[in-house]
mmCIF file of C-alpha atoms in Angstrom:
data_model
loop_
_atom_site.group_PDB
_atom_site.id
_atom_site.type_symbol
_atom_site.label_atom_id
_atom_site.label_comp_id
_atom_site.label_asym_id
_atom_site.label_seq_id
_atom_site.Cartn_x
_atom_site.Cartn_y
_atom_site.Cartn_z
ATOM 1 C CA MET A 242 -0.060 -0.074 0.058
ATOM 2 C CA ASN A 243 1.105 3.530 -0.847
ATOM 3 C CA LEU A 244 1.137 6.014 2.143
ATOM 4 C CA GLU A 245 1.208 9.069 -0.210
ATOM 5 C CA GLN A 246 -1.543 11.418 0.846
ATOM 6 C CA LYS A 247 -2.748 9.274 3.678
ATOM 7 C CA ARG A 248 -3.552 11.431 6.731
ATOM 8 C CA ILE A 249 -1.574 9.778 9.779
ATOM 9 C CA GLY A 250 -2.172 11.005 13.345
ATOM 10 C CA PHE A 251 1.059 10.257 15.114
ATOM 11 C CA VAL A 252 0.923 10.268 18.916
ATOM 12 C CA ILE A 253 3.931 10.339 21.008
ATOM 13 C CA THR A 254 3.824 9.217 24.622
ATOM 14 C CA GLY A 255 6.370 9.425 27.508
ATOM 15 C CA SER A 256 8.603 6.475 26.542
ATOM 16 C CA PHE A 257 11.611 8.843 26.266
ATOM 17 C CA CYS A 258 14.139 6.202 25.558
ATOM 18 C CA ALA A 259 12.296 5.362 22.420
ATOM 19 C CA PHE A 260 11.903 8.929 21.061
ATOM 20 C CA ARG A 261 15.120 8.777 18.811
ATOM 21 C CA LYS A 262 14.005 5.599 16.971
ATOM 22 C CA THR A 263 10.444 6.716 16.582
ATOM 23 C CA ILE A 264 11.488 10.049 15.004
ATOM 24 C CA ILE A 265 13.790 8.069 12.639
ATOM 25 C CA GLU A 266 10.531 6.172 11.607
ATOM 26 C CA LEU A 267 8.395 9.516 11.456
ATOM 27 C CA LYS A 268 10.928 10.836 8.924
ATOM 28 C CA LYS A 269 10.571 7.873 6.769
ATOM 29 C CA ILE A 270 6.722 8.246 6.887
ATOM 30 C CA VAL A 271 6.737 11.832 5.909
ATOM 31 C CA LYS A 272 9.103 10.980 3.006
ATOM 32 C CA LEU A 273 6.573 8.602 1.641
ATOM 33 C CA GLY A 274 4.366 11.315 1.306
ATOM 34 C CA ALA A 275 1.908 10.848 4.107
ATOM 35 C CA LYS A 276 0.284 14.050 5.853
ATOM 36 C CA VAL A 277 1.252 13.541 9.522
ATOM 37 C CA VAL A 278 -0.429 15.270 12.262
ATOM 38 C CA PRO A 279 1.824 15.127 15.220
ATOM 39 C CA ILE A 280 0.268 14.674 18.806
ATOM 40 C CA MET A 281 2.001 14.540 21.956
ATOM 41 C CA SER A 282 0.891 13.537 25.680
ATOM 42 C CA GLU A 283 1.265 16.089 28.330
ATOM 43 C CA ASN A 284 4.412 14.300 29.606
ATOM 44 C CA SER A 285 6.287 13.920 26.420
ATOM 45 C CA TYR A 286 5.255 17.557 25.521
ATOM 46 C CA THR A 287 6.700 19.026 28.710
ATOM 47 C CA LEU A 288 9.418 16.914 30.372
ATOM 48 C CA ASP A 289 13.002 17.251 29.972
ATOM 49 C CA THR A 290 14.963 13.921 30.669
ATOM 50 C CA LYS A 291 18.371 12.453 30.188
ATOM 51 C CA TYR A 292 17.266 11.743 26.561
ATOM 52 C CA GLY A 293 16.770 15.376 25.603
ATOM 53 C CA LYS A 294 15.020 18.459 26.171
ATOM 54 C CA ALA A 295 11.044 18.613 25.326
ATOM 55 C CA GLU A 296 11.745 21.866 23.444
ATOM 56 C CA ASP A 297 14.160 20.263 21.200
ATOM 57 C CA PHE A 298 11.836 17.262 20.507
ATOM 58 C CA LYS A 299 8.932 19.591 19.637
ATOM 59 C CA LYS A 300 11.097 21.526 17.327
ATOM 60 C CA GLU A 301 12.345 18.704 15.597
ATOM 61 C CA ILE A 302 8.988 17.102 15.223
ATOM 62 C CA GLU A 303 7.238 20.155 13.966
ATOM 63 C CA LYS A 304 9.988 20.654 11.481
ATOM 64 C CA ILE A 305 9.793 17.041 10.111
ATOM 65 C CA THR A 306 5.877 17.199 9.702
ATOM 66 C CA ASN A 307 5.566 20.929 8.907
ATOM 67 C CA THR A 308 2.551 20.868 11.363
ATOM 68 C CA LYS A 309 2.022 22.359 14.774
ATOM 69 C CA ILE A 310 1.966 19.734 17.475
ATOM 70 C CA LEU A 311 -1.518 18.906 18.971
ATOM 71 C CA HIS A 312 -1.062 18.740 22.696
ATOM 72 C CA THR A 313 -4.289 19.466 24.497
ATOM 73 C CA ILE A 314 -7.546 17.561 24.953
ATOM 74 C CA LEU A 315 -9.532 20.408 23.248
ATOM 75 C CA GLU A 316 -7.124 20.300 20.258
ATOM 76 C CA VAL A 317 -7.519 16.712 19.704
ATOM 77 C CA GLU A 318 -11.068 16.011 20.564
ATOM 78 C CA PRO A 319 -12.293 17.097 16.905
ATOM 79 C CA ILE A 320 -10.146 14.350 15.360
ATOM 80 C CA GLY A 321 -13.173 11.815 15.264
ATOM 81 C CA PRO A 322 -16.069 14.164 14.671
ATOM 82 C CA LYS A 323 -14.249 16.046 11.871
ATOM 83 C CA ASP A 324 -12.804 12.897 10.363
ATOM 84 C CA MET A 325 -9.322 14.173 10.177
ATOM 85 C CA LEU A 326 -7.399 10.975 10.046
ATOM 86 C CA ASP A 327 -7.227 7.644 7.950
ATOM 87 C CA ILE A 328 -5.107 6.117 10.821
ATOM 88 C CA LEU A 329 -3.723 6.979 14.131
ATOM 89 C CA VAL A 330 -0.290 5.633 15.284
ATOM 90 C CA VAL A 331 0.700 5.670 18.992
ATOM 91 C CA ALA A 332 4.445 5.455 19.223
ATOM 92 C CA PRO A 333 5.931 4.839 21.587
ATOM 93 C CA ALA A 334 3.040 3.558 23.579
ATOM 94 C CA THR A 335 3.770 3.464 27.365
ATOM 95 C CA ALA A 336 2.139 1.062 29.768
ATOM 96 C CA ASN A 337 0.291 4.076 31.134
ATOM 97 C CA THR A 338 -1.324 5.054 27.890
ATOM 98 C CA ILE A 339 -2.118 1.401 27.238
ATOM 99 C CA ALA A 340 -3.740 1.139 30.708
ATOM 100 C CA LYS A 341 -5.802 4.327 29.987
ATOM 101 C CA LEU A 342 -7.118 2.907 26.608
ATOM 102 C CA ALA A 343 -7.916 -0.639 27.931
ATOM 103 C CA ASN A 344 -9.756 0.879 30.737
ATOM 104 C CA ASP A 345 -11.386 3.880 29.033
ATOM 105 C CA ILE A 346 -9.677 6.587 31.179
ATOM 106 C CA ILE A 347 -9.672 9.716 28.987
ATOM 107 C CA ASP A 348 -7.631 12.342 30.793
ATOM 108 C CA ASP A 349 -4.659 13.297 28.389
ATOM 109 C CA PRO A 350 -4.373 14.549 24.774
ATOM 110 C CA ALA A 351 -2.784 11.150 23.741
ATOM 111 C CA VAL A 352 -5.727 8.990 24.998
ATOM 112 C CA MET A 353 -8.402 11.538 23.867
ATOM 113 C CA ALA A 354 -6.932 11.464 20.237
ATOM 114 C CA VAL A 355 -7.210 7.736 20.259
ATOM 115 C CA ARG A 356 -10.782 7.760 21.445
ATOM 116 C CA SER A 357 -11.835 10.502 19.277
ATOM 117 C CA HIS A 358 -10.331 8.745 16.285
ATOM 118 C CA LEU A 359 -12.137 5.407 17.146
ATOM 119 C CA ARG A 360 -15.453 7.165 16.886
ATOM 120 C CA LYS A 361 -15.129 6.718 13.071
ATOM 121 C CA GLU A 362 -14.103 2.968 13.675
ATOM 122 C CA LYS A 363 -10.781 3.593 11.927
ATOM 123 C CA PRO A 364 -7.321 1.759 12.755
ATOM 124 C CA VAL A 365 -5.137 2.612 15.721
ATOM 125 C CA VAL A 366 -1.559 1.356 15.494
ATOM 126 C CA ILE A 367 0.264 0.521 18.928
ATOM 127 C CA ALA A 368 4.082 0.405 19.173
ATOM 128 C CA ILE A 369 4.563 -0.820 22.737
ATOM 129 C CA SER A 370 7.334 0.566 24.839
ATOM 130 C CA ALA A 371 6.889 -0.508 28.557
ATOM 131 C CA ASN A 372 9.064 -1.615 31.382
ATOM 132 C CA ASN A 373 6.242 -3.567 32.844
ATOM 133 C CA GLY A 374 4.979 -5.127 29.638
ATOM 134 C CA LEU A 375 5.366 -8.624 30.925
ATOM 135 C CA SER A 376 4.193 -8.052 34.373
ATOM 136 C CA SER A 377 1.609 -5.689 35.700
ATOM 137 C CA ALA A 378 0.824 -4.096 32.146
ATOM 138 C CA ALA A 379 0.239 -7.510 30.468
ATOM 139 C CA GLN A 380 -3.506 -7.558 31.329
ATOM 140 C CA ASN A 381 -4.034 -4.265 29.574
ATOM 141 C CA ILE A 382 -1.963 -5.165 26.603
ATOM 142 C CA GLY A 383 -4.230 -8.397 26.413
ATOM 143 C CA LYS A 384 -7.281 -6.198 26.597
ATOM 144 C CA LEU A 385 -6.162 -4.088 23.711
ATOM 145 C CA PHE A 386 -5.514 -7.441 21.741
ATOM 146 C CA ASN A 387 -8.974 -8.319 21.953
ATOM 147 C CA MET A 388 -10.520 -4.856 21.145
ATOM 148 C CA LYS A 389 -11.510 -3.761 17.570
ATOM 149 C CA HIS A 390 -9.535 -1.560 15.384
ATOM 150 C CA TYR A 391 -6.189 -1.889 17.447
ATOM 151 C CA TYR A 392 -3.108 -3.143 15.510
ATOM 152 C CA PHE A 393 0.295 -3.815 17.111
ATOM 153 C CA VAL A 394 3.634 -3.144 15.812
ATOM 154 C CA PRO A 395 5.788 -6.455 16.322
ATOM 155 C CA PHE A 396 7.456 -6.278 19.702
ATOM 156 C CA ARG A 397 9.836 -8.233 21.854
ATOM 157 C CA GLN A 398 11.617 -8.275 25.312
ATOM 158 C CA SER A 399 13.709 -5.158 25.124
ATOM 159 C CA ASN A 400 16.382 -6.789 27.166
ATOM 160 C CA PRO A 401 15.593 -9.898 28.689
ATOM 161 C CA ILE A 402 18.576 -10.060 31.197
ATOM 162 C CA THR A 403 18.533 -6.524 32.691
ATOM 163 C CA LYS A 404 14.888 -5.859 32.133
ATOM 164 C CA PRO A 405 13.211 -9.134 31.960
ATOM 165 C CA HIS A 406 9.625 -7.632 32.017
ATOM 166 C CA SER A 407 10.164 -5.008 29.380
ATOM 167 C CA LEU A 408 8.665 -4.962 26.090
ATOM 168 C CA ALA A 409 9.710 -2.749 23.044
ATOM 169 C CA PHE A 410 8.361 -2.462 19.529
ATOM 170 C CA ASP A 411 10.593 -3.040 16.641
ATOM 171 C CA PRO A 412 10.778 0.103 14.481
ATOM 172 C CA SER A 413 11.493 -1.761 11.396
ATOM 173 C CA TYR A 414 8.087 -2.972 11.303
ATOM 174 C CA LEU A 415 6.357 0.313 12.147
ATOM 175 C CA ILE A 416 5.546 1.365 8.326
ATOM 176 C CA LYS A 417 4.575 -2.176 7.221
ATOM 177 C CA THR A 418 2.114 -2.323 10.394
ATOM 178 C CA ILE A 419 0.451 0.945 9.266
ATOM 179 C CA GLU A 420 0.121 -0.391 5.712
ATOM 180 C CA TYR A 421 -1.387 -3.748 7.173
ATOM 181 C CA ALA A 422 -3.776 -1.726 9.630
ATOM 182 C CA LEU A 423 -5.099 0.307 6.821
ATOM 183 C CA ASP A 424 -6.352 -2.795 5.163
ATOM 184 C CA LYS A 425 -7.705 -3.794 8.734
ATOM 185 C CA GLU A 426 -4.974 -6.636 9.042
ATOM 186 C CA GLN A 427 -2.610 -7.512 11.949
ATOM 187 C CA ILE A 428 0.939 -7.943 10.878
ATOM 188 C CA GLN A 429 2.244 -11.372 11.684
ATOM 189 C CA PRO A 430 4.198 -12.477 13.645
ATOM 190 C CA MET A 431 3.339 -9.937 16.374
ATOM 191 C CA LEU A 432 5.905 -11.162 18.921
ATOM 192 C CA LEU A 433 9.458 -11.370 17.529
#
């Protein structure tokens, strides 16, 4: 499938260690001709971390997409009612965001963007990046597996020795997952 002219919402949540690999894939998506609408959770939009300053990430993302980042609940709420997107990607998707989606807690721009988009029953791609993915977050990931319109980027343990419960998406599968999800198919295998 061709991503040219596809309207892709791209939600970035607070798994700061995954920002760099996510931004690399974001650049590729834009180069393929997609119209990307960047969206950031409150934490990803405001927090400086050892991985970089929030202001630097915001400037880079807006430069890549040539679009202002949506970062408030009021800005993202019209996504569904106005049919603004063909697909929405959450990359990286933290365990916190996944828990909110699985339990219908809408208190942040990231989850509001997803819920608003789902009003049109369009696909949502989840790129897991969670230190507790194989422990306390596993039940919420399982819930999303069984909900309509969610598609997962293939993932694996990020480091089984030092972080045995951690899961991380494989960025090399992000674009392919988007293509499959636009056709309402889950790419396989999901677990790498």
